[in-house]
Tab-separated table of C-alpha atoms and ligand atoms in Angstrom:
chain	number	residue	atom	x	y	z
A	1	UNK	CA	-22.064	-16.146	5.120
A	2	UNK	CA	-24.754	-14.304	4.673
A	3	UNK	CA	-25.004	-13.433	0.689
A	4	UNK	CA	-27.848	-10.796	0.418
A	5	UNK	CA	-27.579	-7.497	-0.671
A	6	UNK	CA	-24.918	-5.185	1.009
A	7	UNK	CA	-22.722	-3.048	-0.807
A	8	UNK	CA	-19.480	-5.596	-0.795
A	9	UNK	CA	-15.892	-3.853	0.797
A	10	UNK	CA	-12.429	-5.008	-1.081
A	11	UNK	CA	-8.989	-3.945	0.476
A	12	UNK	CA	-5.338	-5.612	0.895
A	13	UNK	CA	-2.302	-5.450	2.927
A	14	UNK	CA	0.897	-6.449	2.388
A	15	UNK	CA	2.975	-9.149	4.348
A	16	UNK	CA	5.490	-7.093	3.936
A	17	UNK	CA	6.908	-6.531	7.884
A	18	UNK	CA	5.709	-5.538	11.013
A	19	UNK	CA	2.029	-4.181	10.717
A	20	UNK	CA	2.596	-0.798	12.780
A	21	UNK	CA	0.645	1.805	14.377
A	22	UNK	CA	0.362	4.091	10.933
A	23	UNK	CA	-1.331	0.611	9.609
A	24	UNK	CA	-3.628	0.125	12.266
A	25	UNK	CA	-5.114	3.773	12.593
A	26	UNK	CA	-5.217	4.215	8.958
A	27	UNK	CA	-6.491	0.983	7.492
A	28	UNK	CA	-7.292	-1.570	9.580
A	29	UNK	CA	-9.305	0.212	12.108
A	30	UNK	CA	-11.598	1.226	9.106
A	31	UNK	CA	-11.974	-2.217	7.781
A	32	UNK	CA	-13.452	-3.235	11.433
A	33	UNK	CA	-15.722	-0.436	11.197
A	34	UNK	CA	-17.179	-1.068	8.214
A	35	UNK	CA	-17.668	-5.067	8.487
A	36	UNK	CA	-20.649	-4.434	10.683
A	37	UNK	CA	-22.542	-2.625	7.577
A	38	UNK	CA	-21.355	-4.444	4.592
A	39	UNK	CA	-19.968	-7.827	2.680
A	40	UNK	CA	-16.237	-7.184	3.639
A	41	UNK	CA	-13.456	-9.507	2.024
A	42	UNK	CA	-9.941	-8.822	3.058
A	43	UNK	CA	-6.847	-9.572	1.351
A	44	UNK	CA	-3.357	-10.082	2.533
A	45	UNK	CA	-1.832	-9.240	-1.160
A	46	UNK	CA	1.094	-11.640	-1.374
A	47	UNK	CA	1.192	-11.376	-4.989
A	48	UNK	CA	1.997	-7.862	-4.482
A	49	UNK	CA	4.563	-8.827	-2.442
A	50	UNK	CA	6.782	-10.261	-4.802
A	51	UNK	CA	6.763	-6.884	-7.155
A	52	UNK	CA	10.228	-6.105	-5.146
A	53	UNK	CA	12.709	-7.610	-3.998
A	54	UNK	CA	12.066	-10.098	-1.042
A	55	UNK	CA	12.872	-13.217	0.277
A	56	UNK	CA	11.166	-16.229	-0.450
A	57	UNK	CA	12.087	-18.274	2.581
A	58	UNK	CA	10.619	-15.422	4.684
A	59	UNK	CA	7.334	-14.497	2.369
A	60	UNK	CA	4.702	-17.843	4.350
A	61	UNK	CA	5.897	-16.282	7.872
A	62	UNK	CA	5.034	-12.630	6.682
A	63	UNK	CA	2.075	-14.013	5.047
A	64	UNK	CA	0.777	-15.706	8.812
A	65	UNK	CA	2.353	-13.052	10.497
A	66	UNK	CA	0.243	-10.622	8.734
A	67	UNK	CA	-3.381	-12.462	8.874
A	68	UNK	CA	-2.419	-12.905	12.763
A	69	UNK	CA	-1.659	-9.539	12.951
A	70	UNK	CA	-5.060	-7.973	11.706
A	71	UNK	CA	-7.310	-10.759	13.398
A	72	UNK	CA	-5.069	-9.629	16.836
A	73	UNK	CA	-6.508	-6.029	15.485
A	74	UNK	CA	-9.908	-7.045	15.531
A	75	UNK	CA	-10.841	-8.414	12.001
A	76	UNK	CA	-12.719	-11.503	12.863
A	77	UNK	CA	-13.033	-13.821	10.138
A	78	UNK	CA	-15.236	-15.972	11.724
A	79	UNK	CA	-18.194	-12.878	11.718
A	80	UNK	CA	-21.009	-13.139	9.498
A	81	UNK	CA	-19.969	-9.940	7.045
A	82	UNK	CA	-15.916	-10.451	6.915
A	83	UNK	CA	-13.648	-12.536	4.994
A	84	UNK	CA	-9.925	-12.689	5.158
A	85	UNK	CA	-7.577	-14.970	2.464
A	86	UNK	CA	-4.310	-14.876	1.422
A	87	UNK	CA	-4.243	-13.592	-2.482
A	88	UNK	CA	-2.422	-16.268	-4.638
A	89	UNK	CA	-4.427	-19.230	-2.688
A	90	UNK	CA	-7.230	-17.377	-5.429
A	91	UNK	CA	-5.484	-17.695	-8.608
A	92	UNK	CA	-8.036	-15.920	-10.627
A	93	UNK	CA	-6.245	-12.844	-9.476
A	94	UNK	CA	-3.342	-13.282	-11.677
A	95	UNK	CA	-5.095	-14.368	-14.672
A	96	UNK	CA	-8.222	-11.745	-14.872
A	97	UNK	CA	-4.810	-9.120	-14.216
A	98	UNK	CA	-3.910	-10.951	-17.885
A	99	UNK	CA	-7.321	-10.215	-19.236
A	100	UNK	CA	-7.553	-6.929	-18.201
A	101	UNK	CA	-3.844	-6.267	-19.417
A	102	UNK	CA	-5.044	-7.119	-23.105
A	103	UNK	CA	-7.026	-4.143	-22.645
A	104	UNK	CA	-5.159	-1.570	-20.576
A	105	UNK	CA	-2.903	1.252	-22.194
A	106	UNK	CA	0.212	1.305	-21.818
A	107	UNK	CA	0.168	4.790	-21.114
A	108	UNK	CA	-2.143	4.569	-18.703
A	109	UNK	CA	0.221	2.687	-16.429
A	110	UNK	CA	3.167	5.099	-17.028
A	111	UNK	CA	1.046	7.890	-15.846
A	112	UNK	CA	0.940	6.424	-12.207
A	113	UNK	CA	2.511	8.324	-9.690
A	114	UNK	CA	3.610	5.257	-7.748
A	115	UNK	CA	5.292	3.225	-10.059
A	116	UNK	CA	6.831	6.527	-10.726
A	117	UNK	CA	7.998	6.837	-7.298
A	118	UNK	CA	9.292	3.328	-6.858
A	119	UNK	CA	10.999	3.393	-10.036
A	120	UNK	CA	12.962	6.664	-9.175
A	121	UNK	CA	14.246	4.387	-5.657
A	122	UNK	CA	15.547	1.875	-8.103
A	123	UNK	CA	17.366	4.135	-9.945
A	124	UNK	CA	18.463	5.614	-6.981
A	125	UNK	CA	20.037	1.955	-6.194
A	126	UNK	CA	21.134	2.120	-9.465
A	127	UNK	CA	22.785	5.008	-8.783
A	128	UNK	CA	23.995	4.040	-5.318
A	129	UNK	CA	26.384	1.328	-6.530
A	130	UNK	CA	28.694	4.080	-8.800
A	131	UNK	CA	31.053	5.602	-6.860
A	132	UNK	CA	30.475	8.923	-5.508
A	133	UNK	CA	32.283	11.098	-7.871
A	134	UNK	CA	29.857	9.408	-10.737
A	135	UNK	CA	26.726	9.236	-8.838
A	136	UNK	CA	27.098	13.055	-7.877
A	137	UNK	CA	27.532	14.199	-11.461
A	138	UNK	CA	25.237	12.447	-13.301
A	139	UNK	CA	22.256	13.395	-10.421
A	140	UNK	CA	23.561	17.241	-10.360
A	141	UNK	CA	22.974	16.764	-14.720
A	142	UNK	CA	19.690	15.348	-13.793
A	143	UNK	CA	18.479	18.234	-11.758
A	144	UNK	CA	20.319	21.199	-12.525
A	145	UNK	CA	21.027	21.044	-16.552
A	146	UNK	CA	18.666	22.416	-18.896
A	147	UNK	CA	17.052	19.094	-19.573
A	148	UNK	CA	14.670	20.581	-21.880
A	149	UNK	CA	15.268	18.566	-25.442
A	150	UNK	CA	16.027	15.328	-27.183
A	151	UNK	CA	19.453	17.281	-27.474
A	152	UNK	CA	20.032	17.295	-23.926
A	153	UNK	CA	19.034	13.599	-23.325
A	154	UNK	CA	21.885	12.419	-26.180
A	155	UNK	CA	24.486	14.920	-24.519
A	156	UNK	CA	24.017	12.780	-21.204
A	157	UNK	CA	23.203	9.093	-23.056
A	158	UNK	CA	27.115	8.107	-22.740
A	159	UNK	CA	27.285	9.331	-18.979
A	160	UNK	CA	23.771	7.332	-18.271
A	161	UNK	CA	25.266	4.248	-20.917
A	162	UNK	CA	28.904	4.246	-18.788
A	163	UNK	CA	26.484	4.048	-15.388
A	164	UNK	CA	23.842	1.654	-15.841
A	165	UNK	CA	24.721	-1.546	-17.735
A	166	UNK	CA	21.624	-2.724	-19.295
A	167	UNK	CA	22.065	0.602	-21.498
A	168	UNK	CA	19.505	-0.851	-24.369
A	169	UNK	CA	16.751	-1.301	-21.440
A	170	UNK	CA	17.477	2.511	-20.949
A	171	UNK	CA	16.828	3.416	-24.472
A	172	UNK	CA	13.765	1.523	-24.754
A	173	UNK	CA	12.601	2.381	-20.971
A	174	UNK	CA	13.350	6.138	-22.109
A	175	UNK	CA	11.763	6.120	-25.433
A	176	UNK	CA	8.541	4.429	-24.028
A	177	UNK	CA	8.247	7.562	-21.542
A	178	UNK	CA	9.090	10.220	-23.843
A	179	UNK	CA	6.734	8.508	-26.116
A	180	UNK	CA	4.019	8.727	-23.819
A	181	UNK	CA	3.950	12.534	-23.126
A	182	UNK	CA	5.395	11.878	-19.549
A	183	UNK	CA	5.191	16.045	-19.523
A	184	UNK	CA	9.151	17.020	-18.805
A	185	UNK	CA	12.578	15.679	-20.050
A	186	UNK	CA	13.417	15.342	-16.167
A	187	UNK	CA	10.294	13.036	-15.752
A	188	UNK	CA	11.534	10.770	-18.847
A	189	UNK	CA	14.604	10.333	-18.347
A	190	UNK	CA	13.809	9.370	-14.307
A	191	UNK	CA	11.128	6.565	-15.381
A	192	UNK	CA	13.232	5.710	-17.998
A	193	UNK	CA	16.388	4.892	-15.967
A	194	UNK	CA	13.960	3.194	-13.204
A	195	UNK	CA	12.595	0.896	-15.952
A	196	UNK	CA	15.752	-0.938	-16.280
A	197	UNK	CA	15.911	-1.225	-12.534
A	198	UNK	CA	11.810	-2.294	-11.991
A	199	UNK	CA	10.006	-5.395	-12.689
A	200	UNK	CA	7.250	-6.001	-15.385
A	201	UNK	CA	5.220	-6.831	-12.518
A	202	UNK	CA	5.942	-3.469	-10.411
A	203	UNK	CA	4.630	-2.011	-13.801
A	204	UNK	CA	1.467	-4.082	-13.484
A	205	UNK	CA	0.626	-3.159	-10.197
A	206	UNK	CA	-2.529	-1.495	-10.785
A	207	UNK	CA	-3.960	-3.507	-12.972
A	208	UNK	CA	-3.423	-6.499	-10.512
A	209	UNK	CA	-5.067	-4.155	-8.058
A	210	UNK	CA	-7.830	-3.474	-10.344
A	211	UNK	CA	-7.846	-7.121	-10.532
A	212	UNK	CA	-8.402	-7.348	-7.210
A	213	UNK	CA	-11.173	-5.459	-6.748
A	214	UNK	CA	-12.985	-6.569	-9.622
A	215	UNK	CA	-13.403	-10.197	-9.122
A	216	UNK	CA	-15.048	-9.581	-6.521
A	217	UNK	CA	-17.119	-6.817	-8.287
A	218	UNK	CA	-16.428	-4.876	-4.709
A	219	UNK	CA	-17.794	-1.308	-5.366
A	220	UNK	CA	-16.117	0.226	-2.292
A	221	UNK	CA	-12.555	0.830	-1.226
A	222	UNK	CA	-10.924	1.838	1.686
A	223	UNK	CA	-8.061	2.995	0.799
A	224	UNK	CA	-6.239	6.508	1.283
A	225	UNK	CA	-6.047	9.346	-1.074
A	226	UNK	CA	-2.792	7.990	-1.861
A	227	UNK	CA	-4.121	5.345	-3.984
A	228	UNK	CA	-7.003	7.303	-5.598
A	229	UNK	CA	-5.311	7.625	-8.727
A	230	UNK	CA	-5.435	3.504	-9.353
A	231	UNK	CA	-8.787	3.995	-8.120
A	232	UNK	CA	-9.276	5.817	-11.006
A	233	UNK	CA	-7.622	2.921	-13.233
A	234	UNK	CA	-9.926	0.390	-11.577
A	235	UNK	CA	-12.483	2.213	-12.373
A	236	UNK	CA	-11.472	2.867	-16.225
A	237	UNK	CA	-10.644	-0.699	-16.915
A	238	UNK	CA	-14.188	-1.931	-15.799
A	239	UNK	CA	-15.540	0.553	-18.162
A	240	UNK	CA	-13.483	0.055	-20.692
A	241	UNK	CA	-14.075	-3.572	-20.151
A	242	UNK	CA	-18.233	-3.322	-20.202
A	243	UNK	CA	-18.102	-1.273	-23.081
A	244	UNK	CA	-15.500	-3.112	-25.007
A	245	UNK	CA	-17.583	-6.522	-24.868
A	246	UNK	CA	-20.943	-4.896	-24.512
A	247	UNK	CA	-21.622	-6.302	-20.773
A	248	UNK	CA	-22.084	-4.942	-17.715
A	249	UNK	CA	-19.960	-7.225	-15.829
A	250	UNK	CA	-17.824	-4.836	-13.547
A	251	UNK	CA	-19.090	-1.715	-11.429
A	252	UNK	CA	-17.450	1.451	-10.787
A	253	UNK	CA	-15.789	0.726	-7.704
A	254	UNK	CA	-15.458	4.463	-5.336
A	255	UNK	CA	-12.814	5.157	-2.088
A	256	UNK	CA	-14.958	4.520	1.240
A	257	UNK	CA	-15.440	8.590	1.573
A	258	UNK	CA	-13.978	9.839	4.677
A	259	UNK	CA	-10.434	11.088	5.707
A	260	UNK	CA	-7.641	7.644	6.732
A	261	UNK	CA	-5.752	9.178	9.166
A	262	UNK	CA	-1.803	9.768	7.977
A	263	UNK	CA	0.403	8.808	10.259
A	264	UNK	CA	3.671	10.320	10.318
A	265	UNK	CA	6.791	8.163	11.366
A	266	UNK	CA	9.056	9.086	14.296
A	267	UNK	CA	11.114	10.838	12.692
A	268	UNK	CA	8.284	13.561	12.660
A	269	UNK	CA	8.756	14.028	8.655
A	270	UNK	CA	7.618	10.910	6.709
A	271	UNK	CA	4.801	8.754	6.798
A	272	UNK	CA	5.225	5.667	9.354
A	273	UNK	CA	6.863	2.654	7.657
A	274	UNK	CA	8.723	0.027	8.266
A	275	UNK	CA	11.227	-0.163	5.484
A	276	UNK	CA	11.961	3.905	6.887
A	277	UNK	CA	12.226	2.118	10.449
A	278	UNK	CA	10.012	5.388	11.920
A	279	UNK	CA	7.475	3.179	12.930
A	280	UNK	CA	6.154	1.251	15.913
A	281	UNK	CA	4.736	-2.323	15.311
A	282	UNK	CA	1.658	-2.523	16.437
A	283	UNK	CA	3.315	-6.232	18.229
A	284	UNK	CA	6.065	-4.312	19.366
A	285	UNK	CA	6.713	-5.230	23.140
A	286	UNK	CA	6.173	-2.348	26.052
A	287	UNK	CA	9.598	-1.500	26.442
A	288	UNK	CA	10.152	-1.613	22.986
A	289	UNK	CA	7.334	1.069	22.344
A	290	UNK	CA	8.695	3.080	25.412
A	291	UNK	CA	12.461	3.609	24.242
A	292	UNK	CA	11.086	4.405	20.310
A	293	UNK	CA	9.099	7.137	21.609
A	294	UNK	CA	11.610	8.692	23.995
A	295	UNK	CA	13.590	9.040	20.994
A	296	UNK	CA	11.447	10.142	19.166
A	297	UNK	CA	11.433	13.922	16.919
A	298	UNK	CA	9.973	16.797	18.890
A	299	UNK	CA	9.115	20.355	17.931
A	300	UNK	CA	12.624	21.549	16.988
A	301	UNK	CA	12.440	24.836	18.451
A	302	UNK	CA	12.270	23.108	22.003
A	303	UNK	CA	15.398	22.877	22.748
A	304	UNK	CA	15.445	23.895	26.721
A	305	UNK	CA	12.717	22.473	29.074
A	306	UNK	CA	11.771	26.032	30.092
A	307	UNK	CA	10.751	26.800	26.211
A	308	UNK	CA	7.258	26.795	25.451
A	309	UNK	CA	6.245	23.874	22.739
A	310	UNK	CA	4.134	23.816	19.369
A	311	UNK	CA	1.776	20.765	20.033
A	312	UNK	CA	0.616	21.548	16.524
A	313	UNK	CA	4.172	20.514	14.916
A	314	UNK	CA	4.578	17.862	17.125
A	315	UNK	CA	4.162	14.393	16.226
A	316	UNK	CA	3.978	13.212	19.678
A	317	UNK	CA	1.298	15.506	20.313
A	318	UNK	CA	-0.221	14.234	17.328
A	319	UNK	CA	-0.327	10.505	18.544
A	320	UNK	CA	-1.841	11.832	21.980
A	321	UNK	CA	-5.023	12.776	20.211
A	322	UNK	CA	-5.506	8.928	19.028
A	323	UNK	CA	-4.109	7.474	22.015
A	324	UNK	CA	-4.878	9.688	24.819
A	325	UNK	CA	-8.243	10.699	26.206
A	326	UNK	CA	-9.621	14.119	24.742
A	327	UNK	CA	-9.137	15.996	27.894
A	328	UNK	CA	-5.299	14.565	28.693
A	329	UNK	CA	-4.725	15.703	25.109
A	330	UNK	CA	-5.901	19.164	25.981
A	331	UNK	CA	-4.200	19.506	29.359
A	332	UNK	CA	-1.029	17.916	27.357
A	333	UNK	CA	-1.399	20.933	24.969
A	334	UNK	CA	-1.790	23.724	27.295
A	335	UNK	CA	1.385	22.007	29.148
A	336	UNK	CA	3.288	22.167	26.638
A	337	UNK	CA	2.609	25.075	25.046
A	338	UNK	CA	3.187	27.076	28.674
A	339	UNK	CA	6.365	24.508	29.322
A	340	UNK	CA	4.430	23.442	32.062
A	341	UNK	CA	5.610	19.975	30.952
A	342	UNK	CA	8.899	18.428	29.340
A	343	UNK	CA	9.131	16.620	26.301
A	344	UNK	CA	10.252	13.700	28.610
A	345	UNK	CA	6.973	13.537	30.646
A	346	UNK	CA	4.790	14.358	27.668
A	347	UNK	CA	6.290	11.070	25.604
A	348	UNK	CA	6.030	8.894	28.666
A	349	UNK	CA	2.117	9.947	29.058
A	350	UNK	CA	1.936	8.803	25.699
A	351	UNK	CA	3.810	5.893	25.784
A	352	UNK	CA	1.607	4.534	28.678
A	353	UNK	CA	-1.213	4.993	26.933
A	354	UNK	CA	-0.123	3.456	23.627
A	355	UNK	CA	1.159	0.445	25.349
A	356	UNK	CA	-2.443	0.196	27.331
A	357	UNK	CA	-4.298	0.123	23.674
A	358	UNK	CA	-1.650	-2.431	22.057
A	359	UNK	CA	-1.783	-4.564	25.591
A	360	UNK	CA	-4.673	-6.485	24.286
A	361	UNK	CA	-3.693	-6.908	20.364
A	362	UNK	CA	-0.599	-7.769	22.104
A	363	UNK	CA	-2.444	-11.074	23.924
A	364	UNK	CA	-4.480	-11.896	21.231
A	365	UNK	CA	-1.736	-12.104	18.642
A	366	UNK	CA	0.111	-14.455	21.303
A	367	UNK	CA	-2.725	-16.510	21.592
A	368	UNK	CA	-3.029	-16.578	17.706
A	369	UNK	CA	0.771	-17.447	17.588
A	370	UNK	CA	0.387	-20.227	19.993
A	371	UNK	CA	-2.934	-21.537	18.033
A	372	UNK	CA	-1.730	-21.319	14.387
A	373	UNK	CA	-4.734	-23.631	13.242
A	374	UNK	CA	-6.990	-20.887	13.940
A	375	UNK	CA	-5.409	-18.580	11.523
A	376	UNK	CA	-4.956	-21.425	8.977
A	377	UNK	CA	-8.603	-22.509	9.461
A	378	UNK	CA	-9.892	-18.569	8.570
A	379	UNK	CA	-7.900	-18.344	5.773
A	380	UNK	CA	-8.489	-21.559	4.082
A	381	UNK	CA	-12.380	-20.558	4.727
A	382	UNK	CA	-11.999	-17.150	3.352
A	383	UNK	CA	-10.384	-18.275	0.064
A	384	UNK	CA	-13.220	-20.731	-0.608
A	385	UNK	CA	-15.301	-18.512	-0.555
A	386	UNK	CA	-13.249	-16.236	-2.435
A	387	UNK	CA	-12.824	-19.046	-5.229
A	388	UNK	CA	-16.453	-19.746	-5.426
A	389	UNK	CA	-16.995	-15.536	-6.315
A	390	UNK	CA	-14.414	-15.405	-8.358
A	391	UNK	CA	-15.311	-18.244	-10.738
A	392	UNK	CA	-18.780	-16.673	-10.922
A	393	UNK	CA	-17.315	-13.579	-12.023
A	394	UNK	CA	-14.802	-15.462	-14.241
A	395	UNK	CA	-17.489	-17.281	-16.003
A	396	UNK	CA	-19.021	-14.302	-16.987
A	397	UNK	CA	-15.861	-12.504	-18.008
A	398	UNK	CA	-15.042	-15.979	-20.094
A	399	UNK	CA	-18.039	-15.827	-21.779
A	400	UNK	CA	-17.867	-12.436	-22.914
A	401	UNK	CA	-14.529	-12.116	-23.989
A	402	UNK	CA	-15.064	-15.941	-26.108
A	403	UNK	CA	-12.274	-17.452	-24.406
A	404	UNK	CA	-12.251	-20.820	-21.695
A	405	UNK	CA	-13.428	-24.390	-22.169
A	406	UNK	CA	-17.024	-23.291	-21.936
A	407	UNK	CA	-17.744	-20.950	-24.605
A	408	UNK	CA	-15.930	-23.483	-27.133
A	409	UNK	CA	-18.206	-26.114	-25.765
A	410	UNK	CA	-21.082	-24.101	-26.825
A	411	UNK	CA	-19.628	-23.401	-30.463
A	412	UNK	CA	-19.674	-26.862	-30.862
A	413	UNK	CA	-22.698	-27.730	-29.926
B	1	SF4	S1	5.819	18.646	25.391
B	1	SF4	FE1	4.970	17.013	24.164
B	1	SF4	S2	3.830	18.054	22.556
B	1	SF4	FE2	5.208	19.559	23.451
B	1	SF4	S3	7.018	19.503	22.133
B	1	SF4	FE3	7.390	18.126	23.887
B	1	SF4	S4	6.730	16.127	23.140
B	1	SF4	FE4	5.865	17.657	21.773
């Protein structure tokens, strides 16, 4: 591996399912572009994995099934600039998240919008386990009452105590928000329900993220705008951290600029995920790929063949212009737009042409499968080398905060 001085690229996925089309186009297509130009380590984030619920038993076949999956996509460990690992065989992530913990706000991490997000689906679990009757009158208090006081949050406390059971974790979850300026009642009492429903460690997210980055003092990101806002927590804690202990360990680390495609599921409304099943795996086989996309959402207003079409609300026309040649997608869109062309030609087109660009991630990924070794081989490599960075960052984050074996050695010289 060639050390010298290129700007160094961090970014993780998680072994958490199928790695799908929305995936490929919006990460992992990046990460292969920018290997040629810079120091790129790549992360499948397993420690990130266990945040929410999942099952153990399953978590080393994700874990292979996911480092397969983006060497089938073209990340080649074995290139000069690129390095792929799994992230707890590097257990200096965990403890600089510790150190950097000690010096993170707690208020910082209630401001993020994810956790915010995630802890609103727990409560919705929550939620989901009352019967209806309950469930329906406590959410229509939620949203339609005039939660605009401390008043209005004790009026509902013996509806939200009779619902959730850890009622203490709501009072302290609650407090904690309303405590930390979360901006609206509504907001407070939402995080503060999901708290009892969210791990510590979906709290610490970030900062494991930040984590992440850091260790390897990476100073670019590609990552979508989505995440920019722990971005911006990465970039706080290293200069909260330099300051703090008068050391310039940790640089500012900045989003690869440029626009990650979002890829909208099949459902035509939400991003493409797995968990929303929307998606199509990018190991999906032809026929598999064929019968998701004949089902798949149209522009609504289509409903006879003889109707023209909107290619510009259509998410099928929207996968044409990254599967399909520029000039198919332009005859596609004058097709459709005249109703020159049904809905049922216009998905097959694309469904050809999808399955002709997975065909050889497809092969490699079998041959991967079939040669396991390979995949082991690159990742016990990668987190080697990953170990040997780390503890060179560690030593210098030891030393300044006057903690590890080292820095008492010295006191007692
Ligand atoms: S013809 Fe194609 S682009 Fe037009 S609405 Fe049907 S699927 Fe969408």
């Amino acid at each position: 591996m060639n050390e010298a001085k290129k700007a160094r690229v961090f970014s993780g996925i998680q072994p958490s399912g199928d790695i799908h089309i929305g995936n490929y186009l919006g990460a992992i297509k990046k990460w292969v572009d920018l290997i040629e130009e810079h120091d790129s380590i790549f992360c499948i984030v397993d420690d990130h994995a266990i945040t929410v619920e999942y099952e153990a038993k399953k978590l080393p076949e994700r874990t292979f099934e996911a480092a397969a999956a983006v060497m089938a996509c073209g990340l080649d460990p074995s290139s000069d600039n690129c390095t792929l690992f799994v992230q707890s065989h590097v257990s200096a992530h965990t403890e600089l998240t510790w150190l950097f913990n000690t010096i993170t706000p707690l208020g910082s991490l209630f401001r993020m919008t994810q956790f915010k997000e995630k802890s609103r689906n727990a409560l919705a679990k929550i939620l989901a386990k009352e019967s209806g009757e309950a469930r329906s009158t406590v959410l229509h208090e939620l949203k339609n009452t005039g939660l605009q006081t401390a008043e209005a949050i004790e009026a509902l406390r013996p509806r939200i105590e009779a619902l959730v059971p850890e009622a203490d974790e709501v009072d302290e979850g609650l407090l904690a928000a309303l405590n930390d300026g979360l901006g609206s009642v509504m907001q407070g009492l939402q995080v503060g329900l999901g708290v009892s429903g969210a791990s510590t460690g979906l709290f610490d997210y970030p900062v494991l993220q930040a984590a992440d980055i850091l260790l390897y003092r990476a100073s670019l990101v590609p990552v979508g705008e989505d995440q920019e806002q722990h971005l911006e927590l990465c970039r706080e804690i290293a200069g909260r951290f330099n300051k703090k202990f008068k050391k310039r360990i940790f640089p500012l680390a900045q989003r690869v600029p440029g626009e990650a495609p979002r890829i909208m599921g099949l459902d035509g409304k939400q991003k493409m995920s797995k968990s929303l099943n929307n998606h199509i795996g990018v190991l999906d086989p032809p026929k598999l790929v064929e019968k998701k996309i004949m089902r798949a959402f149209t522009d609504p207003q289509r409903v006879r063949r003889e109707d023209p079409g909107r290619p510009e609300v259509c998410n099928i026309h929207r996968l044409h212009r990254f599967f399909s040649s520029p000039a198919q997608a332009d005859e596609l869109d004058e097709g459709c737009r005249q109703a020159a062309i049904g809905c049922g030609d216009c998905k097959k087109i694309l469904a050809g042409n999808v399955n002709a660009a997975l065909g050889p991630i497809r092969e490699r990924a079998d041959y991967l499968k079939a040669h396991p070794g390979d995949v082991i081989d690159a990742l016990d490599q990668g987190a080697a080398r990953c170990r040997t960075l780390a503890a060179q960052t560690m030593d210098e984050v030891h030393e300044a905060m006057g903690i590890g074996s080292k820095a008492l050695h010295r006191f007692c010289k």
